[in-house]
Short mmCIF file of C-alpha atoms in Angstrom, two decimals:
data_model
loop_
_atom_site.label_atom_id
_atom_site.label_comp_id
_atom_site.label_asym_id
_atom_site.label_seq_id
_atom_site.Cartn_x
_atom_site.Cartn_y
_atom_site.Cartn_z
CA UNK A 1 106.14 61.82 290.42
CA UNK A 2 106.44 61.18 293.93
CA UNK A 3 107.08 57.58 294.88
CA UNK A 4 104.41 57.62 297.53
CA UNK A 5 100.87 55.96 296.39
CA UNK A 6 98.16 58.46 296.48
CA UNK A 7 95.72 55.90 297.86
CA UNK A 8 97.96 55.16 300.76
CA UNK A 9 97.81 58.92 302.10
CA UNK A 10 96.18 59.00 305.24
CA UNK A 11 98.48 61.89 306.75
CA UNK A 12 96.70 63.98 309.37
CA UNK A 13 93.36 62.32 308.81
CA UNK A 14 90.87 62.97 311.57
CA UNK A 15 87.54 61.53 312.67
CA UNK A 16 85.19 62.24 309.74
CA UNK A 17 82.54 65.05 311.22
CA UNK A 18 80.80 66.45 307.79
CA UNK A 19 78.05 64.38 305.53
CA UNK A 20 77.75 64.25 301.94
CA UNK A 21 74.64 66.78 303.17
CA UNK A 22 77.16 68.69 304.98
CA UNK A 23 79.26 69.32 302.36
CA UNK A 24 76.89 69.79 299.33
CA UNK A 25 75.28 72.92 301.57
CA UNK A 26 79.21 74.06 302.43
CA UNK A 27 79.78 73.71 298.71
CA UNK A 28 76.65 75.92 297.51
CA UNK A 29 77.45 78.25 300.63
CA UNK A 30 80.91 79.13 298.84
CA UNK A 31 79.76 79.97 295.42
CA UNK A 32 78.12 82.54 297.81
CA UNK A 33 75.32 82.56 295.10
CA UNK A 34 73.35 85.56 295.55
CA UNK A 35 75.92 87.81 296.09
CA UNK A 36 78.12 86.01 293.03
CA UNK A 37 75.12 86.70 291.02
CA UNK A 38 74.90 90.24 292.01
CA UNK A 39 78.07 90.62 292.17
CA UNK A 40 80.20 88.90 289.41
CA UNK A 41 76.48 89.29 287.49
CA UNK A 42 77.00 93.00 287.33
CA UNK A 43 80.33 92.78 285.80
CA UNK A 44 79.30 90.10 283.82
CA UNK A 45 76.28 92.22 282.49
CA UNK A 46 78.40 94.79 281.34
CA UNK A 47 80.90 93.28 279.30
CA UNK A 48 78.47 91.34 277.76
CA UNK A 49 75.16 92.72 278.33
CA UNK A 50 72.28 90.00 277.31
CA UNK A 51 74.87 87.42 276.27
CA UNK A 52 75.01 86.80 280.31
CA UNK A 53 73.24 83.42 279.73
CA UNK A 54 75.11 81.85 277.03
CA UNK A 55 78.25 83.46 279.25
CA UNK A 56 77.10 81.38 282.18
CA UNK A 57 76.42 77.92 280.13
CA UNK A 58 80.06 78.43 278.88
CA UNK A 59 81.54 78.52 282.27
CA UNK A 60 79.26 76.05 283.66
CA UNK A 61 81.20 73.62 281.01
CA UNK A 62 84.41 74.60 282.51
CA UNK A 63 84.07 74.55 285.98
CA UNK A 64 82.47 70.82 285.09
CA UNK A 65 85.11 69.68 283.49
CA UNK A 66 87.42 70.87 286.47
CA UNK A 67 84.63 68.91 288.75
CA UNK A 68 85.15 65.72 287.14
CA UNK A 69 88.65 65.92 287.26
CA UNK A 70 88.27 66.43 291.20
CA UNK A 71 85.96 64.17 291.39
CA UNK A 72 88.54 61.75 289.98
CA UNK A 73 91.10 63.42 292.38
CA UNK A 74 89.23 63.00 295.47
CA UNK A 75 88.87 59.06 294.59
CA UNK A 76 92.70 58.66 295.04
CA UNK A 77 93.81 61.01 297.99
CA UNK A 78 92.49 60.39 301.32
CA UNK A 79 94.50 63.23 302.99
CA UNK A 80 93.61 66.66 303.01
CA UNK A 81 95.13 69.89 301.36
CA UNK A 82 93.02 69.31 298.14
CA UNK A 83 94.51 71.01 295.13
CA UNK A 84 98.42 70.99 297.18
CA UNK A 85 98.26 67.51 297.84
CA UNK A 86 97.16 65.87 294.20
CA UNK A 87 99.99 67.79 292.70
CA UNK A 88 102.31 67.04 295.42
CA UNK A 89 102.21 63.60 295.02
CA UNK A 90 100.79 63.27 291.53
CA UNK A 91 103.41 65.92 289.71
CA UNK A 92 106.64 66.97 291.79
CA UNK A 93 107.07 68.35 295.46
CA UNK A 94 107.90 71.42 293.84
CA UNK A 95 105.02 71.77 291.83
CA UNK A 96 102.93 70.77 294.57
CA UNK A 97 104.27 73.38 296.73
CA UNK A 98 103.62 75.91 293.82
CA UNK A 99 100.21 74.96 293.67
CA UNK A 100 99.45 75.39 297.13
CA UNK A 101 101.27 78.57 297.76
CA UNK A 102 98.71 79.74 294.64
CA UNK A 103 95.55 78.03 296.39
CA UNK A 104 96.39 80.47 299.13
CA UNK A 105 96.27 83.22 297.13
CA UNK A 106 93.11 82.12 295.23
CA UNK A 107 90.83 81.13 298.29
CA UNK A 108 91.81 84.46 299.91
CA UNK A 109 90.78 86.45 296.48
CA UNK A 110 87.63 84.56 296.04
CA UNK A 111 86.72 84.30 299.83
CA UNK A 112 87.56 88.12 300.24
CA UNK A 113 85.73 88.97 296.82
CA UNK A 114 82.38 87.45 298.01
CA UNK A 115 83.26 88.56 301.78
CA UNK A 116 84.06 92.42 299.64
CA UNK A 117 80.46 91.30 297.65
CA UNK A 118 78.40 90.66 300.77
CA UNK A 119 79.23 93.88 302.30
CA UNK A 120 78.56 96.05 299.28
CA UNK A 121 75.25 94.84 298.50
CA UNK A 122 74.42 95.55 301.95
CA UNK A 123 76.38 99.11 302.28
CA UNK A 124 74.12 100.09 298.79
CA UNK A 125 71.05 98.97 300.82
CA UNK A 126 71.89 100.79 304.04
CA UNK A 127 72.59 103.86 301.94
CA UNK A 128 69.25 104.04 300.58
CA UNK A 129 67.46 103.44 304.37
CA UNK A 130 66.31 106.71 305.59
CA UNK A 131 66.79 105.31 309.00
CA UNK A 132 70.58 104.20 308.69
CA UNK A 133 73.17 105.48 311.43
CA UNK A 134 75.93 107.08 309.80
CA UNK A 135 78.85 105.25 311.36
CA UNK A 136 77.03 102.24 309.02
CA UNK A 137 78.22 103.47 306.30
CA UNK A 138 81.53 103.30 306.60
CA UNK A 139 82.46 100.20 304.35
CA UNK A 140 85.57 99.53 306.04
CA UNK A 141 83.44 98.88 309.10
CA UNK A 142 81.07 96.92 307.22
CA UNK A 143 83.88 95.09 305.45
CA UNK A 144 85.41 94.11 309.47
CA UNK A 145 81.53 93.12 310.56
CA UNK A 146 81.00 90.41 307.51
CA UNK A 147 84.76 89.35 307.79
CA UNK A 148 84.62 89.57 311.80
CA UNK A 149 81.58 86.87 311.65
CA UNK A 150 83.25 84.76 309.05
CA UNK A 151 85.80 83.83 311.20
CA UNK A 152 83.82 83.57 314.14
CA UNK A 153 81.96 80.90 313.17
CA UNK A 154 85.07 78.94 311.45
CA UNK A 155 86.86 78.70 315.05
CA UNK A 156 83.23 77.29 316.31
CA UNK A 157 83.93 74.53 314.46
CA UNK A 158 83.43 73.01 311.35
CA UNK A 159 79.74 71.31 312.33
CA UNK A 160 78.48 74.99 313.18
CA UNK A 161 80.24 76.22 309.96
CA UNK A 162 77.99 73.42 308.06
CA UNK A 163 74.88 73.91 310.07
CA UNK A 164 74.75 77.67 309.09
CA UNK A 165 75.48 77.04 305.56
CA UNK A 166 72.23 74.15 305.55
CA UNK A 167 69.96 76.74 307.03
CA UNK A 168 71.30 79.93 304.63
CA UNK A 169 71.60 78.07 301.38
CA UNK A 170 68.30 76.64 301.28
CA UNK A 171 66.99 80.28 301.81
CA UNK A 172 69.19 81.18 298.76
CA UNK A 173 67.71 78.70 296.71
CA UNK A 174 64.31 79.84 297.12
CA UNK A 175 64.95 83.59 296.80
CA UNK A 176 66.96 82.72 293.44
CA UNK A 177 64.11 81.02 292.06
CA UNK A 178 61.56 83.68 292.99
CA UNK A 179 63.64 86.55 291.73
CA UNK A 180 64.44 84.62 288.39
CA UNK A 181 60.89 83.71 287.63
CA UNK A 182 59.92 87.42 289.20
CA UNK A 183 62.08 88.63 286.62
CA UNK A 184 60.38 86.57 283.97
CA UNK A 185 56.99 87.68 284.91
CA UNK A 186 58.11 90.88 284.51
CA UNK A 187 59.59 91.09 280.85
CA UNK A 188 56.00 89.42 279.71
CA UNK A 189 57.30 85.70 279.94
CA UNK A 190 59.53 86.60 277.35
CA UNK A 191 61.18 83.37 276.23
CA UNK A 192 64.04 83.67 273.28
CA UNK A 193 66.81 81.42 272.33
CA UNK A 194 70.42 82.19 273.85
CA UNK A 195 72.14 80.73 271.58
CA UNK A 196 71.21 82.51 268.42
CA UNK A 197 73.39 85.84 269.22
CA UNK A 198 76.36 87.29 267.69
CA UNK A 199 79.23 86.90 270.06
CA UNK A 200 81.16 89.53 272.10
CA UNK A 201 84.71 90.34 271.87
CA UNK A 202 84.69 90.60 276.20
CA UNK A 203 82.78 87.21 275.86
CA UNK A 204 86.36 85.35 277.09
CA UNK A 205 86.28 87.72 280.11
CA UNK A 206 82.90 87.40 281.06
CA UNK A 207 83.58 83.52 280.86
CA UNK A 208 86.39 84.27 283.34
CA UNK A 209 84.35 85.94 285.82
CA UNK A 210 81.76 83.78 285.16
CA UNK A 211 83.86 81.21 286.61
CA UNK A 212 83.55 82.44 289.93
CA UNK A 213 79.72 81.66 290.31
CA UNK A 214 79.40 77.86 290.32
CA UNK A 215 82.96 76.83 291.63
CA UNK A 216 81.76 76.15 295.09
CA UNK A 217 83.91 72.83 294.88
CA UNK A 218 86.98 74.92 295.33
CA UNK A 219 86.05 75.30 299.10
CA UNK A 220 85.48 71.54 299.94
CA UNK A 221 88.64 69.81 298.06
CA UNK A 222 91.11 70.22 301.01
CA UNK A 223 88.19 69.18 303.33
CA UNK A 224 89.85 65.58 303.25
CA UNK A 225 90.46 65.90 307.18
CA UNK A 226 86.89 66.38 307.59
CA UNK A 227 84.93 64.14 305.43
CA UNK A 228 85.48 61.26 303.35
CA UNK A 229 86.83 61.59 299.53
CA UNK A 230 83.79 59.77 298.12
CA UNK A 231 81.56 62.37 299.55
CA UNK A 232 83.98 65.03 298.22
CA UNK A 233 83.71 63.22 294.84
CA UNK A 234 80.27 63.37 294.97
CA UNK A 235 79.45 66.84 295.86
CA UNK A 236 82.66 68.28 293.43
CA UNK A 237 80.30 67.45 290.62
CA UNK A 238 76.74 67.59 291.71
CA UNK A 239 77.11 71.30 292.84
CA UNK A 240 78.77 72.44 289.66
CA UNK A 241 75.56 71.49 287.78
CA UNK A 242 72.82 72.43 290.53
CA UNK A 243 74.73 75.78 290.91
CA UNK A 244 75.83 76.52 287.14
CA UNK A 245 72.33 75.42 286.22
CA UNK A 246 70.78 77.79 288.33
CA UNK A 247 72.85 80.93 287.24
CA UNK A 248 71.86 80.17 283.98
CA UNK A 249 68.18 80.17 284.37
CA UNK A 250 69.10 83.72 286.63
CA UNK A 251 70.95 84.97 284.06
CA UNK A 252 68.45 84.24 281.22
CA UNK A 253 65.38 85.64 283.29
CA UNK A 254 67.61 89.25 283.43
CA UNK A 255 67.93 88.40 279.37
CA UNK A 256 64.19 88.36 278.79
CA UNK A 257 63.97 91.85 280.31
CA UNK A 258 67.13 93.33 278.09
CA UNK A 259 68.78 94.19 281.29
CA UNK A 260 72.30 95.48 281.09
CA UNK A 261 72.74 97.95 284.17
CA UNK A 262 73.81 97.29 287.56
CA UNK A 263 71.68 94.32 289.02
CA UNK A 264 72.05 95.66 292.81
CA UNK A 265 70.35 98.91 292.21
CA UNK A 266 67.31 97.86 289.81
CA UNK A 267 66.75 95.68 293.01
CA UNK A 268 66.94 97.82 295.38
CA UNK A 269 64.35 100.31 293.39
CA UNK A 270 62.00 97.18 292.32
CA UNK A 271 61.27 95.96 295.46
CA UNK A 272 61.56 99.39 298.47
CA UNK A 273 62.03 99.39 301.63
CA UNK A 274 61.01 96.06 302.75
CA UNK A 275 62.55 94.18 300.04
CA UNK A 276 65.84 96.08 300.51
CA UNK A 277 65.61 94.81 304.35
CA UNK A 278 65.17 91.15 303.14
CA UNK A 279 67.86 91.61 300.32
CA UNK A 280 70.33 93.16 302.90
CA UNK A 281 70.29 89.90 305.75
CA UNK A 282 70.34 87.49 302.62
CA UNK A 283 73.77 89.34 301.18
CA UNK A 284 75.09 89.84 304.93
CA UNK A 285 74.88 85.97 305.57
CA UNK A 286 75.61 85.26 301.79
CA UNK A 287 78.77 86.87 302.47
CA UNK A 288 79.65 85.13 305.17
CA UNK A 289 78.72 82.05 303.94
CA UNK A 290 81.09 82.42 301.01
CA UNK A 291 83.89 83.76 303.19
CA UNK A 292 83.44 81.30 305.69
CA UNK A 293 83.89 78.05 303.30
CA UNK A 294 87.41 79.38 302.10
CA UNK A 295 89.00 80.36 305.39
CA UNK A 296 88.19 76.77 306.51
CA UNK A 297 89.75 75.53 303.13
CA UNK A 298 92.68 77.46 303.38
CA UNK A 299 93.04 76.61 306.75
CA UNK A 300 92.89 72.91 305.48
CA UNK A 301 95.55 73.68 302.38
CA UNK A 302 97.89 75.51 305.36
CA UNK A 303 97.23 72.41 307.87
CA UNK A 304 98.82 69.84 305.07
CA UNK A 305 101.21 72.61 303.67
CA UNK A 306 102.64 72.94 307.15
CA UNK A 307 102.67 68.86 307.84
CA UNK A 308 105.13 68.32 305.12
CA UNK A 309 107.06 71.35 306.58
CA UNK A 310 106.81 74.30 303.93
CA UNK A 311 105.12 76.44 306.80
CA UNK A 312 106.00 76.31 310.69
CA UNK A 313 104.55 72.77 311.78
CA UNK A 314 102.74 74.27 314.93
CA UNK A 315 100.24 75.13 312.05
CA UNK A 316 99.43 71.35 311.61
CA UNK A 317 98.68 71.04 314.93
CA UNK A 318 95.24 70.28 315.81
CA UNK A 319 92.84 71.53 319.24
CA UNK A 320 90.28 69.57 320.00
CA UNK A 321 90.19 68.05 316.55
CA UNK A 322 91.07 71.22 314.21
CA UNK A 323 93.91 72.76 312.94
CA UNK A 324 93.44 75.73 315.76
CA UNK A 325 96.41 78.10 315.01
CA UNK A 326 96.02 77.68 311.31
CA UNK A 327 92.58 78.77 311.13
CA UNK A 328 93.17 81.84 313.30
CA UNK A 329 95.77 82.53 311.28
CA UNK A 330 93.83 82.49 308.00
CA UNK A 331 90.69 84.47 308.92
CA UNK A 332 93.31 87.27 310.30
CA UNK A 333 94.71 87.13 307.40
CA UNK A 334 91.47 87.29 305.05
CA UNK A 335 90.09 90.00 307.81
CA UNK A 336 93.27 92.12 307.91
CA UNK A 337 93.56 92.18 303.92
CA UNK A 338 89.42 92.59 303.17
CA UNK A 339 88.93 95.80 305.43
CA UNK A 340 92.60 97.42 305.06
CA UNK A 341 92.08 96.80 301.18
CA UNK A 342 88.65 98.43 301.76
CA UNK A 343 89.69 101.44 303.70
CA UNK A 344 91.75 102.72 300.52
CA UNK A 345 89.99 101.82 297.03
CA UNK A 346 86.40 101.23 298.54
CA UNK A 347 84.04 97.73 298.75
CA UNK A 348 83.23 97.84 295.32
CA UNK A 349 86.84 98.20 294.08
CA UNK A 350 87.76 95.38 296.66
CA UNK A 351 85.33 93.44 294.39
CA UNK A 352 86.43 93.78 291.13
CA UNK A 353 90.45 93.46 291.86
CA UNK A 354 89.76 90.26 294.06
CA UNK A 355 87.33 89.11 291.58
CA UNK A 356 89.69 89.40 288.63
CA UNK A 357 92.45 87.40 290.61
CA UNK A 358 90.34 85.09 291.75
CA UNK A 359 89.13 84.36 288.01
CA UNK A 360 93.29 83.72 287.25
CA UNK A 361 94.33 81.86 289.99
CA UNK A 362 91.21 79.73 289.51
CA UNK A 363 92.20 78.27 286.06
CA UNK A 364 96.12 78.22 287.36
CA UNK A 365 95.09 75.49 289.99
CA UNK A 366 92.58 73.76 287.82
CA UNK A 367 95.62 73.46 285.41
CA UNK A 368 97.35 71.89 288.14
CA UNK A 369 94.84 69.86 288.83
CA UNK A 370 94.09 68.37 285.51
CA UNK A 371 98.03 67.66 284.86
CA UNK A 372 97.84 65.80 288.06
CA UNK A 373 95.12 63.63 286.84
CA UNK A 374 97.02 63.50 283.20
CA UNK A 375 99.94 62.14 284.93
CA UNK A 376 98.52 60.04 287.54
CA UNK A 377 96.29 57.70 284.78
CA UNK A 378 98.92 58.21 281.74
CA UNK A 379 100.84 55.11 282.37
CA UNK A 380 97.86 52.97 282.04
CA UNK A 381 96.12 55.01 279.88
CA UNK A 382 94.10 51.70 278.35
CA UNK A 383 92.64 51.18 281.51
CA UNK A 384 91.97 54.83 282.32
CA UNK A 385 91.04 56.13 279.24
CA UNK A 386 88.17 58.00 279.94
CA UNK A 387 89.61 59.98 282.70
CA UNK A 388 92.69 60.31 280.98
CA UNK A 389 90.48 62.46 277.91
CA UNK A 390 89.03 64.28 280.78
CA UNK A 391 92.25 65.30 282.02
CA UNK A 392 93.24 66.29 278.73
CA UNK A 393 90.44 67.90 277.52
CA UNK A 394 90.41 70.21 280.97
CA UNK A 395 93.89 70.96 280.74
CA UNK A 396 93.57 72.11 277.22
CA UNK A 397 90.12 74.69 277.81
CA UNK A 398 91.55 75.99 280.79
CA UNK A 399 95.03 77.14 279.71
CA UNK A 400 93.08 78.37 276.34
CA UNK A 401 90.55 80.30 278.70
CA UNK A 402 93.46 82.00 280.78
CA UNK A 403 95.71 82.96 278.25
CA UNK A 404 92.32 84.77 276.04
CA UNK A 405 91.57 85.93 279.05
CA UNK A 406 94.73 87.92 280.08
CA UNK A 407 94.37 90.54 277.27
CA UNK A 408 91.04 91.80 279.07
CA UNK A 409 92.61 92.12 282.32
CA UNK A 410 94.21 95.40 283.83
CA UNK A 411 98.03 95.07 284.19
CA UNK A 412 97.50 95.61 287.76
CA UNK A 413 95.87 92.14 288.31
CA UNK A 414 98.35 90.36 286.01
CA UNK A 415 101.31 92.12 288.05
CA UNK A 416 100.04 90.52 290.87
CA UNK A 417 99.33 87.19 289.92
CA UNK A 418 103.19 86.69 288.46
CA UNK A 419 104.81 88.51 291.51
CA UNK A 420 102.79 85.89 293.69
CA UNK A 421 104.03 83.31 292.02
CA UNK A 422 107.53 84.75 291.95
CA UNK A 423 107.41 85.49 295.91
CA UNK A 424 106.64 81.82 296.70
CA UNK A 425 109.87 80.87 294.45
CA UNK A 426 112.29 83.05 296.51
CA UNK A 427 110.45 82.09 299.76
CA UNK A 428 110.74 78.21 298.34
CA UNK A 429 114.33 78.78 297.70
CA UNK A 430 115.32 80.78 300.62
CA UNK A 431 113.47 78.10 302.94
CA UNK A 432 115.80 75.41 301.27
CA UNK A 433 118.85 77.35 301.64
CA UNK A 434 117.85 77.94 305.09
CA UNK A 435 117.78 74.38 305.94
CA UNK A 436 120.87 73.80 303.79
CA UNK A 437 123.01 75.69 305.78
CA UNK A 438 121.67 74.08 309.27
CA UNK A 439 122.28 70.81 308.10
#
C-alpha cells in the first residue's frame, strides 16, 4: 500500500462549491433515470420479460453494497479522483493507475450510453411528429445537439451543472411516479408477488444492465475537489436506495400489465401527440443530465490522474477554480466518440454497445473499490469489522456478477473491455520507459 495516509490527502482541494443538496440532485441526474428506464428497461424487458422487477431489486443490492463501500471510501480521502485515488493509495500506484485509466473508459460508456439514450427516445418521438423537419432526423445530428449541450453547461461551471440537475430531476421524479402508478391503473391495479417466479437463464445479464439504473454515485465519487467527503458519503448511499427503489416500483407497474415489448414505443402510442412532446424535452434534458454528471467526473478522475503525472500536468491545472483544459478535453472526447459512433451503427446501437461496457467496467471498478476498502481496514480488522465484511461481501458478488455475466455478452464488448485494459498497460509502460531514458 502506499505509505501516504489517506486521511492526510488534501492534493488539489479547492473551495467547496456543491451541497449535500447539490450533489444528491447531480447524483439522481446521472442515473439519467427516465431515459435508463427506457432505455436499459427495454433491454432489460427482453431478456427477462416480467422478471424486470425482481431484476431491479437484485441490482439495487449490488449497487448498495458498492455504495456503502464508497461511502466508507469517501470518509478517508479528502482529495478528488474518486475510484483512482482510493486504489492509488489504498492498493498500489499501479493498480491505482489501472483503475483510473478504466474509470475513463466506464464514465465515457455510461455518460455516452445515456447521452446515445437521450437522443433516441427523442429521434423515435420526432419520427412519429407529422410536423418534424427532416434534417431532425438525422441521429448523428441529434446525437452532436444532446452531447453539444452536455458540455456546454459543464464549462459553465459546476454550480450551473447542479442547478440544472435540481430543477430536471425533481421533474423526473414526478413523471416516474405518474407513469408507474399510470401504468398500474391501467393493468386493473393488478398487484402480484415478484418473487414467486421461476428464474431466467439471461436473469445474470439483465442484473448487469440493471446495474446501470441506480448507480448515480459513480458520477459524484471524484467530486472530492468540489464538495466535502461526508456529503459524498452521504449521498453515495441515499441515492442508491431512493433511485433503485424507484426502478423497482417502475419496473413492477410494467409487470402488472405483462409488458415485454419495447417501453419507448407503447409510450409514444399511449399517450399521442402531446404526450410525445412532453416525453421528448424530459429525454432531451434527461440526456443531458446523465451526460453532463460524467464529463464533470471524468474531468475530476483526469484532474487527479494528471496531478500525480500519468497524463500531461497542464490537465490539473485549474481556471477560475476548475480543471479548464481537462474538462474541454473530456466533453470533446465524449462528443467526438457519441456522434462519430452514431454516424456508423445508429443511436440505438450506440446504446446497447455503450450500455454493455458500461455494465463491465462498472463491476471492474467496484472490484477495485471494495479491495481498497478490504485492504485499507484488514490490519485492524477487530476494530473495523463491519466494514471489513462489507468489503468482502462486495468484492465477492461483484466478481461473481461479472464473470456470469460475460457468457451473455457479444465478443465484441468483451474484446474491448480487455484491449482497454491492455492499451493502458503499454501506455503505462511506455510512459515509464519514457521517463527512464530522460533520467
Amino acid at each position: 500500500m502506499n505509505d501516504q495516509k489517506p486521511v492526510g490527502i488534501n492534493k488539489g482541494r479547492t473551495k467547496i462549491k456543491l451541497s449535500t443538496l447539490d450533489l444528491f440532485f447531480l447524483s439522481f441526474g446521472g442515473q439519467a433515470p427516465f431515459i435508463s428506464l427506457l432505455t436499459f428497461g427495454t433491454v432489460m424487458i427482453s431478456l427477462v420479460g416480467t422478471q424486470g422487477a425482481f431484476a431491479m431489486l437484485i441490482a439495487t443490492a449490488v449497487v448498495a453494497l458498492n455504495g456503502i463501500v464508497i461511502n466508507r471510501l469517501s470518509s478517508r480521502f479528502k482529495r478528488g479522483g474518486g475510484y483512482y485515488t482510493y486504489a492509488y493509495y489504498a492498493l498500489t500506484e499501479r493498480l491505482g493507475t489501472s483503475t483510473g485509466w478504466v474509470y475513463l473508459a466506464y464514465a465515457l460508456s455510461y455518460g455516452g450510453t445515456l447521452l446515445a439514450g437521450g437522443a433516441y427516445v427523442l429521434y423515435s418521438i420526432l419520427r412519429m411528429l407529422p410536423f418534424t423537419p427532416s434534417i431532425l432526423l438525422n441521429q448523428w445530428l441529434l446525437a452532436l445537439i444532446v452531447s453539444g449541450l452536455a458540455s456546454t453547461l459543464v464549462i459553465a461551471g459546476v454550480k450551473a451543472s447542479a442547478k440544472y440537475a435540481m430543477i430536471m430531476s425533481t421533474a423526473e421524479m414526478i413523471a416516474l411516479v405518474s407513469l408507474a402508478i399510470f401504468f398500474l391503473r391501467d393493468s386493473g391495479w393488478h398487484f402480484y408477488n415478484p418473487f414467486n417466479i421461476s428464474l431466467s437463464s439471461s436473469l445474470f445479464e439483465a442484473v448487469v444492465f440493471g446495474l446501470g439504473i441506480p448507480t448515480g454515485y459513480g458520477s459524484i465519487a471524484p467530486l472530492g475537489y468540489d464538495a466535502s467527503s461526508k456529503s459524498i458519503g452521504k449521498v453515495a448511499v441515499a441515492v442508491v436506495f431512493y433511485g433503485g427503489l424507484l426502478a423497482v416500483f417502475f419496473f413492477y407497474s410494467l409487470g402488472a400489465l405483462d409488458f415485454t415489448g419495447n417501453l419507448v414505443q407503447y409510450l409514444l402510442s399511449d399517450f399521442g401527440i402531446a404526450g410525445a412532446i412532453i416525453l421528448g424535452f424530459i429525454s432531451l434534458n434527461d440526456g443531458i443530465l446523465g451526460g453532463m454528471s460524467y464529463i464533470l467526473a471524468n474531468s475530476r478522475t483526469l484532474k487527479a490522474m494528471s496531478e500525480d503525472k500519468v497524463f500531461p500536468s497542464i490537465l490539473a491545472k485549474d481556471i477560475k477554480g476548475k480543471p479548464l483544459y481537462a474538462e474541454i478535453l473530456i466533453a470533446g472526447i465524449f462528443t467526438s466518440a457519441v456522434v462519430t459512433l452514431t454516424n456508423f451503427m445508429g443511436l440505438y446501437g450506440v446504446f446497447v454497445i455503450l450500455g454493455g461496457l458500461a455494465g463491465i467496467f462498472n463491476l471492474f471498478i467496484h472490484s477495485s473499490a471494495n479491495l481498497s476498502l478490504v485492504r485499507i481496514t484488514a490490519k485492524r480488522a477487530k476494530k473495523h469489522w463491519w466494514e471489513l465484511t462489507i468489503g468482502i461481501l462486495a468484492t465477492l458478488v461483484s466478481i461473481v456478477v461479472l464473470l456470469y455475466s460475460f457468457t451473455g455478452f457479444s465478443p465484441i464488448m468483451i474484446n474491448i473491455f480487455l484491449g482497454w485494459i491492455v492499451l493502458g498497460f503499454f501506455y503505462l509502460e511506455i510512459k515509464e520507459m519514457l521517463s527512464s531514458t530522460e533520467d
